[in-house]
Amino acid sequence: MLCGLVGALDTCACSIGALITQTTRNASLRAAAPRSSSPSIKKPESMKLLWLVAAAGGAGLAAGLAPPGALFLGIDLSTQSCTAVVVDDRLDVVHRHSVNFDERFPEYGTESGYHAGDEGTATSPVAMWLDGLDCVLDELPESLLQQVDAISFSGQQHGAVYWSSEAARLLKGPQKGEDDEYIESELTTKHRMKPTRGLRGGLRERLVPGAFALTDAPIWADASTQDQCDALEDMLGGPEEVARRTGSRAYARFTANQMAAVAYRDPGAWQRTAEVSLVSAFGPSVLCGEITPVDASDSTGTNVGMLHDRKWGTRCTEAYGAMPGVGGAEAFRKRLGAQPVDPGTEVGRVAPWVCRRFGFRGSGRTISQPPPSVFVGAGDNPSTAAGLGLAAPGDVALSLGTSDTFMAVSKQANPQLEGHVFASCTEPGEFLALLCYANG
């Protein structure tokens, strides 16, 4: 069937075509809303935002653990903007706020949210992403944040941040004795973000540059890694074998090829890299105060995540480890971090210093209550499919615009040389096939 959804998020949230399964460690919830009968075509950005509503609501409602009146927060870290959507237990939109990177932070000099470099490189400043997250959260009403019970993320696929060995310490936030004045003042006071950056205690001020081996993150628009793609396909026995294992033949924008390119071009940065997080795991890591795992759907957009067993692939890891500058399979595998987790996995709670920074539950007048739960994020394409309600084999979606994108759900996977097959971000064991063509 062809799913089409219309209108801005605020006017169409009640007709979200979504059937989302969010699982906790011991329980699950299936949150359903009626499908739209409209034939109109959604813009990709609006389609993705619909997932935020479904994901945030489904995460917090899992197993009926949400207290009465609780709200749920979805955050999207996309190429051009950072967007937050707050919904209630009926998935009705309570509040929405978005920050456009180019407009809000012109000092970074980005165009459409990134820098296009020589020979096909494309990067985004990690500090800009932190500023966007800082602004979006700080500009949400504190009365809403005090009621947020659970948080989920969507992130642009393939892009990644490169954590340094200092990241684990810095993510934990100021510790007692390190900055007592800051900690005590934040217990009851929510500082408002000014139009200009530089707030003491902000995310960027805390984490940049010390937490990162690279201050500019390679993103999906990067086309500079063809040498690494060719090497992977040669070592695994051809593009068909790479597609069979990972869901796609080797693509220049995919994360593992970018990692191998960083190791070759910038040995110092590679040596400083302790772990690499996809964008969808970067957001949860910042909020939780520790590096959190990626979900299975996003891992299959890397060329090293296995499509069928949803783990980092041993043979692919060995191939990347043999590439110049990487330093062997063990060095590459260590930087991938923990194994991918199932969709709907709770990966932690909002860290105390982040609660104080923004006024989440667990600070101020609710300091005695537990902080909000954080659930694993997902890539923007699988998230879009979830938000459109592609829940069963035979469900398809078509988006027509500057690029044409076709998605379809299946219980079987037979990857080809054209297009991609990702793991589902809603149902373990299911798949999402995707074809995308640029116009012009």
Short mmCIF file of C-alpha atoms in Angstrom, two decimals:
data_model
loop_
_atom_site.label_atom_id
_atom_site.label_comp_id
_atom_site.label_asym_id
_atom_site.label_seq_id
_atom_site.Cartn_x
_atom_site.Cartn_y
_atom_site.Cartn_z
CA MET A 1 0.00 0.00 0.00
CA LEU A 2 1.10 3.60 -0.51
CA CYS A 3 1.21 5.58 2.72
CA GLY A 4 0.85 9.34 2.33
CA LEU A 5 0.61 11.80 5.17
CA VAL A 6 -0.20 15.49 4.96
CA GLY A 7 0.19 18.77 6.76
CA ALA A 8 2.50 20.14 9.38
CA LEU A 9 3.31 18.00 12.39
CA ASP A 10 1.10 19.94 14.77
CA THR A 11 -2.02 19.47 12.63
CA CYS A 12 -1.58 15.85 11.64
CA ALA A 13 -0.16 14.20 14.76
CA CYS A 14 -3.55 12.70 15.61
CA SER A 15 -3.57 10.76 12.34
CA ILE A 16 -0.06 9.33 12.56
CA GLY A 17 0.17 6.10 10.61
CA ALA A 18 2.29 4.42 13.23
CA LEU A 19 2.49 1.01 14.76
CA ILE A 20 5.51 1.15 17.03
CA THR A 21 6.83 -1.51 19.34
CA GLN A 22 9.09 -0.17 22.09
CA THR A 23 10.50 -2.79 24.44
CA THR A 24 11.97 -2.37 27.86
CA ARG A 25 13.99 -5.04 29.62
CA ASN A 26 10.87 -6.80 30.90
CA ALA A 27 7.89 -5.54 28.89
CA SER A 28 6.67 -4.03 25.64
CA LEU A 29 4.00 -1.71 24.33
CA ARG A 30 2.38 -1.48 20.95
CA ALA A 31 1.13 2.07 20.38
CA ALA A 32 -1.15 2.40 17.36
CA ALA A 33 -2.89 5.30 15.68
CA PRO A 34 -5.21 5.24 12.66
CA ARG A 35 -3.64 5.49 9.23
CA SER A 36 -4.23 8.60 7.20
CA SER A 37 -6.36 8.16 4.11
CA SER A 38 -4.96 11.28 2.45
CA PRO A 39 -3.16 10.78 -0.86
CA SER A 40 -0.83 13.72 -0.31
CA ILE A 41 2.93 13.29 -0.14
CA LYS A 42 4.77 14.25 3.03
CA LYS A 43 8.00 16.16 3.01
CA PRO A 44 10.81 13.92 4.33
CA GLU A 45 11.45 16.24 7.29
CA SER A 46 7.82 16.09 8.41
CA MET A 47 7.75 12.33 7.93
CA LYS A 48 10.73 11.98 10.20
CA LEU A 49 9.22 14.23 12.85
CA LEU A 50 6.19 11.98 12.98
CA TRP A 51 8.50 9.22 14.21
CA LEU A 52 9.62 11.46 17.05
CA VAL A 53 6.08 11.65 18.29
CA ALA A 54 5.57 7.89 18.08
CA ALA A 55 9.01 7.00 19.44
CA ALA A 56 8.91 9.34 22.40
CA GLY A 57 5.42 8.31 23.36
CA GLY A 58 6.03 4.60 22.88
CA ALA A 59 9.24 4.70 24.89
CA GLY A 60 7.72 6.19 27.96
CA LEU A 61 4.48 4.24 27.84
CA ALA A 62 6.30 0.91 27.86
CA ALA A 63 4.77 -1.52 30.34
CA GLY A 64 2.57 1.23 31.74
CA LEU A 65 5.44 2.58 33.80
CA ALA A 66 4.71 6.23 33.01
CA PRO A 67 3.13 8.17 35.89
CA PRO A 68 -0.19 10.00 35.32
CA GLY A 69 0.36 13.23 33.38
CA ALA A 70 3.81 12.21 32.15
CA LEU A 71 5.14 13.61 28.91
CA PHE A 72 7.53 12.12 26.38
CA LEU A 73 10.30 13.83 24.43
CA GLY A 74 11.57 13.01 20.94
CA ILE A 75 14.72 14.72 19.65
CA ASP A 76 15.97 14.73 16.06
CA LEU A 77 19.60 15.58 15.24
CA SER A 78 19.44 16.04 11.48
CA THR A 79 21.86 17.60 9.01
CA GLN A 80 20.30 21.06 9.08
CA SER A 81 18.59 21.33 12.44
CA CYS A 82 17.87 20.00 15.90
CA THR A 83 14.19 19.52 16.73
CA ALA A 84 12.37 18.54 19.90
CA VAL A 85 8.78 17.29 20.12
CA VAL A 86 6.94 16.78 23.42
CA VAL A 87 3.86 14.54 23.40
CA ASP A 88 1.42 13.27 25.99
CA ASP A 89 0.24 9.71 26.60
CA ARG A 90 -2.19 9.95 23.66
CA LEU A 91 0.68 11.04 21.36
CA ASP A 92 -0.87 14.50 21.02
CA VAL A 93 1.76 17.18 20.45
CA VAL A 94 2.18 19.38 23.51
CA HIS A 95 5.16 21.41 22.33
CA ARG A 96 7.56 21.56 19.39
CA HIS A 97 10.75 23.56 19.00
CA SER A 98 13.44 23.53 16.32
CA VAL A 99 16.80 25.23 15.81
CA ASN A 100 18.23 25.63 12.30
CA PHE A 101 22.02 25.36 12.45
CA ASP A 102 22.88 27.80 9.64
CA GLU A 103 20.49 30.47 10.90
CA ARG A 104 21.13 30.15 14.62
CA PHE A 105 24.88 29.58 14.52
CA PRO A 106 26.30 31.48 11.50
CA GLU A 107 29.72 31.59 13.17
CA TYR A 108 30.29 27.96 12.16
CA GLY A 109 30.07 28.88 8.48
CA THR A 110 28.05 25.83 7.46
CA GLU A 111 25.83 25.54 4.41
CA SER A 112 22.84 23.26 4.90
CA GLY A 113 24.43 22.22 8.19
CA TYR A 114 27.84 21.05 6.99
CA HIS A 115 31.16 21.94 5.37
CA ALA A 116 31.90 20.54 1.91
CA GLY A 117 35.65 20.02 1.63
CA ASP A 118 38.15 18.91 -0.97
CA GLU A 119 37.86 15.59 -2.78
CA GLY A 120 34.33 14.91 -1.61
CA THR A 121 34.73 15.27 2.15
CA ALA A 122 31.75 16.51 4.17
CA THR A 123 31.80 17.26 7.90
CA SER A 124 29.73 18.99 10.56
CA PRO A 125 31.12 20.67 13.70
CA VAL A 126 30.32 18.56 16.74
CA ALA A 127 30.22 21.76 18.80
CA MET A 128 27.37 23.02 16.59
CA TRP A 129 25.35 19.87 17.27
CA LEU A 130 25.87 20.38 21.00
CA ASP A 131 24.85 24.02 20.73
CA GLY A 132 21.70 22.97 18.89
CA LEU A 133 20.82 20.38 21.51
CA ASP A 134 21.62 22.89 24.25
CA CYS A 135 19.35 25.54 22.75
CA VAL A 136 16.45 23.22 21.98
CA LEU A 137 16.39 21.78 25.48
CA ASP A 138 17.00 25.06 27.25
CA GLU A 139 14.24 26.81 25.35
CA LEU A 140 11.62 24.18 26.17
CA PRO A 141 9.45 25.30 29.11
CA GLU A 142 10.77 23.91 32.37
CA SER A 143 7.24 23.02 33.41
CA LEU A 144 7.19 20.51 30.55
CA LEU A 145 10.67 19.13 31.19
CA GLN A 146 9.74 18.41 34.79
CA GLN A 147 7.03 16.07 33.49
CA VAL A 148 9.09 14.26 30.85
CA ASP A 149 9.23 10.54 31.68
CA ALA A 150 11.15 9.16 28.68
CA ILE A 151 13.28 10.39 25.78
CA SER A 152 14.09 8.91 22.37
CA PHE A 153 16.27 10.13 19.48
CA SER A 154 16.39 10.15 15.70
CA GLY A 155 19.70 10.95 13.99
CA GLN A 156 21.01 11.44 10.49
CA GLN A 157 22.34 8.10 9.29
CA HIS A 158 26.02 7.26 8.66
CA GLY A 159 27.51 10.31 10.41
CA ALA A 160 29.48 9.70 13.60
CA VAL A 161 31.39 11.37 16.43
CA TYR A 162 34.86 10.25 17.49
CA TRP A 163 35.15 10.17 21.28
CA SER A 164 38.51 10.69 22.98
CA SER A 165 39.76 8.85 26.06
CA GLU A 166 38.62 11.86 28.10
CA ALA A 167 35.00 11.47 27.00
CA ALA A 168 33.99 9.07 29.77
CA ARG A 169 35.10 11.52 32.46
CA LEU A 170 33.69 14.64 30.83
CA LEU A 171 30.32 13.07 30.01
CA LYS A 172 29.76 12.41 33.72
CA GLY A 173 29.61 16.17 34.26
CA PRO A 174 31.08 18.29 37.05
CA GLN A 175 31.84 16.18 40.10
CA LYS A 176 31.69 17.28 43.71
CA GLY A 177 34.73 19.41 44.46
CA GLU A 178 35.32 20.21 40.80
CA ASP A 179 32.81 23.03 40.54
CA ASP A 180 30.70 23.19 43.70
CA GLU A 181 29.31 26.64 42.95
CA TYR A 182 28.01 25.52 39.58
CA ILE A 183 26.51 22.31 40.95
CA GLU A 184 24.74 23.95 43.88
CA SER A 185 23.34 26.81 41.82
CA GLU A 186 21.93 24.41 39.24
CA LEU A 187 19.93 22.49 41.85
CA THR A 188 17.20 25.11 41.91
CA THR A 189 17.99 27.50 39.06
CA LYS A 190 17.39 26.95 35.36
CA HIS A 191 19.65 29.24 33.32
CA ARG A 192 18.08 30.49 30.13
CA MET A 193 20.06 30.22 26.90
CA LYS A 194 20.74 33.60 25.32
CA PRO A 195 20.61 34.15 21.55
CA THR A 196 24.40 34.23 21.59
CA ARG A 197 26.32 31.20 22.74
CA GLY A 198 28.66 30.96 25.71
CA LEU A 199 26.50 29.96 28.63
CA ARG A 200 28.62 28.72 31.50
CA GLY A 201 27.85 25.08 32.06
CA GLY A 202 26.49 24.42 28.56
CA LEU A 203 27.04 21.13 26.74
CA ARG A 204 29.62 22.53 24.36
CA GLU A 205 31.52 24.24 27.17
CA ARG A 206 31.66 20.98 29.06
CA LEU A 207 32.61 18.62 26.22
CA VAL A 208 34.48 20.54 23.50
CA PRO A 209 37.23 19.95 22.62
CA GLY A 210 38.36 17.49 25.29
CA ALA A 211 35.75 14.77 24.72
CA PHE A 212 36.41 14.45 20.98
CA ALA A 213 39.31 13.18 18.89
CA LEU A 214 37.77 14.94 15.87
CA THR A 215 35.98 18.26 16.28
CA ASP A 216 34.44 17.95 12.80
CA ALA A 217 32.38 14.80 12.29
CA PRO A 218 32.21 13.02 8.90
CA ILE A 219 28.57 12.79 7.76
CA TRP A 220 26.40 11.06 5.17
CA ALA A 221 27.30 13.57 2.42
CA ASP A 222 30.93 12.43 2.43
CA ALA A 223 32.00 10.88 -0.88
CA SER A 224 35.74 10.66 -0.28
CA THR A 225 36.15 7.03 0.80
CA GLN A 226 35.96 5.11 -2.47
CA ASP A 227 39.39 3.58 -1.87
CA GLN A 228 38.15 2.04 1.39
CA CYS A 229 34.98 0.83 -0.33
CA ASP A 230 36.95 -0.87 -3.09
CA ALA A 231 39.26 -2.48 -0.53
CA LEU A 232 36.33 -3.86 1.49
CA GLU A 233 34.66 -5.38 -1.57
CA ASP A 234 37.95 -6.87 -2.77
CA MET A 235 38.73 -8.47 0.60
CA LEU A 236 35.23 -9.90 1.11
CA GLY A 237 34.88 -11.30 -2.38
CA GLY A 238 32.92 -8.66 -4.24
CA PRO A 239 30.08 -6.16 -3.76
CA GLU A 240 27.44 -8.90 -3.69
CA GLU A 241 29.06 -10.49 -0.65
CA VAL A 242 29.29 -7.16 1.16
CA ALA A 243 25.59 -6.54 0.43
CA ARG A 244 24.66 -10.04 1.61
CA ARG A 245 26.38 -9.51 4.93
CA THR A 246 25.61 -5.86 5.68
CA GLY A 247 22.51 -5.02 3.61
CA SER A 248 24.33 -2.73 1.18
CA ARG A 249 27.36 -2.89 -1.05
CA ALA A 250 30.21 -0.64 0.11
CA TYR A 251 29.09 2.99 0.03
CA ALA A 252 31.40 5.97 0.48
CA ARG A 253 29.12 7.66 3.00
CA PHE A 254 28.83 4.62 5.28
CA THR A 255 30.43 4.92 8.70
CA ALA A 256 33.01 2.13 8.67
CA ASN A 257 34.52 3.39 5.42
CA GLN A 258 34.78 6.85 6.96
CA MET A 259 36.47 5.36 10.03
CA ALA A 260 39.10 3.62 7.90
CA ALA A 261 39.65 6.84 5.96
CA VAL A 262 40.19 8.80 9.19
CA ALA A 263 42.75 6.21 10.30
CA TYR A 264 44.66 6.63 7.03
CA ARG A 265 44.45 10.41 6.65
CA ASP A 266 44.73 11.52 10.26
CA PRO A 267 46.71 8.95 12.27
CA GLY A 268 46.87 11.27 15.28
CA ALA A 269 43.09 11.60 15.47
CA TRP A 270 42.70 7.85 15.05
CA GLN A 271 45.11 7.20 17.90
CA ARG A 272 43.15 9.63 20.10
CA THR A 273 39.85 7.93 19.25
CA ALA A 274 38.60 5.68 22.05
CA GLU A 275 35.16 4.95 20.55
CA VAL A 276 32.95 6.01 17.65
CA SER A 277 29.22 6.74 18.04
CA LEU A 278 26.66 7.13 15.29
CA VAL A 279 24.64 10.35 15.56
CA SER A 280 21.60 8.47 16.86
CA ALA A 281 23.73 7.19 19.78
CA PHE A 282 25.58 10.48 20.28
CA GLY A 283 22.46 12.26 21.60
CA PRO A 284 21.57 9.58 24.17
CA SER A 285 25.23 9.46 25.26
CA VAL A 286 25.25 13.17 26.03
CA LEU A 287 22.03 12.98 28.03
CA CYS A 288 22.97 9.80 29.91
CA GLY A 289 26.45 11.00 30.80
CA GLU A 290 28.08 7.89 29.32
CA ILE A 291 28.60 6.39 25.89
CA THR A 292 25.52 4.35 24.95
CA PRO A 293 25.13 1.64 22.26
CA VAL A 294 23.59 2.03 18.82
CA ASP A 295 20.40 0.27 17.77
CA ALA A 296 20.44 -2.57 15.24
CA SER A 297 18.75 -0.57 12.47
CA ASP A 298 21.39 2.15 12.46
CA SER A 299 24.23 -0.36 12.74
CA THR A 300 23.20 -1.75 9.34
CA GLY A 301 23.98 1.61 7.74
CA THR A 302 27.70 1.27 8.46
CA ASN A 303 28.96 -1.62 6.24
CA VAL A 304 30.18 -3.36 9.41
CA GLY A 305 26.89 -4.14 11.15
CA MET A 306 25.49 -7.52 10.14
CA LEU A 307 22.01 -7.50 8.64
CA HIS A 308 20.81 -10.84 9.99
CA ASP A 309 22.42 -11.33 13.40
CA ARG A 310 22.49 -7.58 14.23
CA LYS A 311 26.09 -7.67 15.51
CA TRP A 312 29.37 -6.13 14.40
CA GLY A 313 30.70 -8.42 11.69
CA THR A 314 33.92 -10.30 12.40
CA ARG A 315 34.92 -10.69 8.75
CA CYS A 316 34.21 -7.03 7.96
CA THR A 317 36.11 -5.94 11.06
CA GLU A 318 39.10 -7.99 9.90
CA ALA A 319 38.92 -6.38 6.47
CA TYR A 320 38.85 -2.86 7.86
CA GLY A 321 41.62 -3.76 10.33
CA ALA A 322 43.86 -4.70 7.40
CA MET A 323 43.46 -1.29 5.75
CA PRO A 324 46.33 1.23 5.96
CA GLY A 325 46.59 3.06 9.28
CA VAL A 326 43.87 1.16 11.13
CA GLY A 327 46.19 -1.05 13.16
CA GLY A 328 44.42 -4.39 12.95
CA ALA A 329 41.01 -5.91 13.57
CA GLU A 330 41.19 -5.50 17.35
CA ALA A 331 41.91 -1.78 17.04
CA PHE A 332 38.94 -1.32 14.71
CA ARG A 333 36.59 -3.47 16.77
CA LYS A 334 37.43 -1.63 20.00
CA ARG A 335 36.39 1.67 18.46
CA LEU A 336 33.00 0.28 17.44
CA GLY A 337 32.06 -0.04 21.12
CA ALA A 338 29.31 -2.27 22.50
CA GLN A 339 27.29 -4.58 20.30
CA PRO A 340 24.11 -3.07 18.77
CA VAL A 341 20.94 -3.44 20.84
CA ASP A 342 17.33 -4.19 19.96
CA PRO A 343 14.92 -1.35 19.20
CA GLY A 344 13.20 0.00 22.28
CA THR A 345 16.09 -0.80 24.62
CA GLU A 346 16.42 1.51 27.61
CA VAL A 347 20.07 2.65 27.59
CA GLY A 348 20.06 4.74 30.77
CA ARG A 349 18.61 7.75 32.55
CA VAL A 350 19.35 11.43 32.15
CA ALA A 351 22.55 12.20 34.08
CA PRO A 352 22.20 14.32 37.25
CA TRP A 353 24.21 17.22 35.84
CA VAL A 354 22.08 17.27 32.67
CA CYS A 355 18.92 17.21 34.82
CA ARG A 356 20.21 20.25 36.70
CA ARG A 357 21.37 21.98 33.55
CA PHE A 358 17.96 21.90 31.87
CA GLY A 359 15.48 21.32 34.68
CA PHE A 360 14.49 17.73 33.95
CA ARG A 361 12.73 15.70 36.60
CA GLY A 362 15.26 14.74 39.24
CA SER A 363 16.32 18.35 39.82
CA GLY A 364 14.83 21.37 41.54
CA ARG A 365 11.44 20.66 43.09
CA THR A 366 11.49 17.08 41.75
CA ILE A 367 15.03 16.28 42.94
CA SER A 368 13.75 13.28 44.92
CA GLN A 369 12.20 11.68 41.83
CA PRO A 370 14.03 9.50 39.28
CA PRO A 371 15.33 11.22 36.12
CA PRO A 372 13.70 10.44 32.76
CA SER A 373 14.58 7.18 31.02
CA VAL A 374 16.52 7.38 27.75
CA PHE A 375 15.78 4.84 25.03
CA VAL A 376 18.09 3.88 22.19
CA GLY A 377 17.87 6.15 19.15
CA ALA A 378 17.51 5.18 15.50
CA GLY A 379 18.59 6.46 12.10
CA ASP A 380 16.42 8.96 10.27
CA ASN A 381 15.38 6.64 7.42
CA PRO A 382 14.19 3.77 9.64
CA SER A 383 12.63 6.38 11.91
CA THR A 384 10.71 7.87 9.00
CA ALA A 385 9.36 4.44 8.09
CA ALA A 386 8.24 3.89 11.67
CA GLY A 387 6.56 7.27 11.84
CA LEU A 388 4.68 6.52 8.62
CA GLY A 389 3.35 3.33 10.12
CA LEU A 390 5.18 0.87 7.90
CA ALA A 391 4.50 -2.00 10.26
CA ALA A 392 3.82 -5.12 8.21
CA PRO A 393 5.13 -6.79 5.06
CA GLY A 394 3.49 -5.12 2.08
CA ASP A 395 3.51 -1.65 3.66
CA VAL A 396 5.40 0.81 1.45
CA ALA A 397 5.99 4.56 1.29
CA LEU A 398 7.06 6.90 -1.50
CA SER A 399 8.45 10.40 -1.03
CA LEU A 400 8.88 12.70 -4.05
CA GLY A 401 11.04 15.80 -3.79
CA THR A 402 14.64 16.90 -4.28
CA SER A 403 15.28 13.18 -3.96
CA ASP A 404 12.84 10.34 -4.51
CA THR A 405 12.76 7.71 -1.76
CA PHE A 406 10.92 4.39 -1.71
CA MET A 407 10.65 2.24 1.45
CA ALA A 408 9.11 -1.18 2.05
CA VAL A 409 8.83 -3.54 5.04
CA SER A 410 9.69 -7.23 4.71
CA LYS A 411 10.23 -10.30 6.86
CA GLN A 412 12.91 -11.52 4.43
CA ALA A 413 16.02 -9.79 3.12
CA ASN A 414 17.67 -10.24 -0.26
CA PRO A 415 20.01 -7.24 -0.68
CA GLN A 416 20.94 -6.19 -4.21
CA LEU A 417 23.69 -3.99 -5.62
CA GLU A 418 21.20 -1.13 -5.90
CA GLY A 419 19.53 0.26 -2.79
CA HIS A 420 19.79 -0.76 0.84
CA VAL A 421 18.27 -3.16 3.33
CA PHE A 422 18.31 -2.08 6.97
CA ALA A 423 17.23 -3.88 10.11
CA SER A 424 13.87 -2.66 11.37
CA CYS A 425 13.92 -0.08 14.17
CA THR A 426 10.54 -1.27 15.47
CA GLU A 427 10.41 -5.06 15.13
CA PRO A 428 13.44 -7.28 15.84
CA GLY A 429 13.93 -9.67 12.94
CA GLU A 430 12.17 -7.56 10.31
CA PHE A 431 13.75 -5.47 7.54
CA LEU A 432 13.35 -2.15 5.75
CA ALA A 433 14.27 -1.95 2.06
CA LEU A 434 15.11 1.49 0.71
CA LEU A 435 15.80 3.02 -2.69
CA CYS A 436 16.82 6.66 -3.03
CA TYR A 437 17.58 8.70 -6.16
CA ALA A 438 18.59 12.37 -6.30
CA ASN A 439 16.81 14.65 -8.78
CA GLY A 440 18.70 17.19 -10.85
#
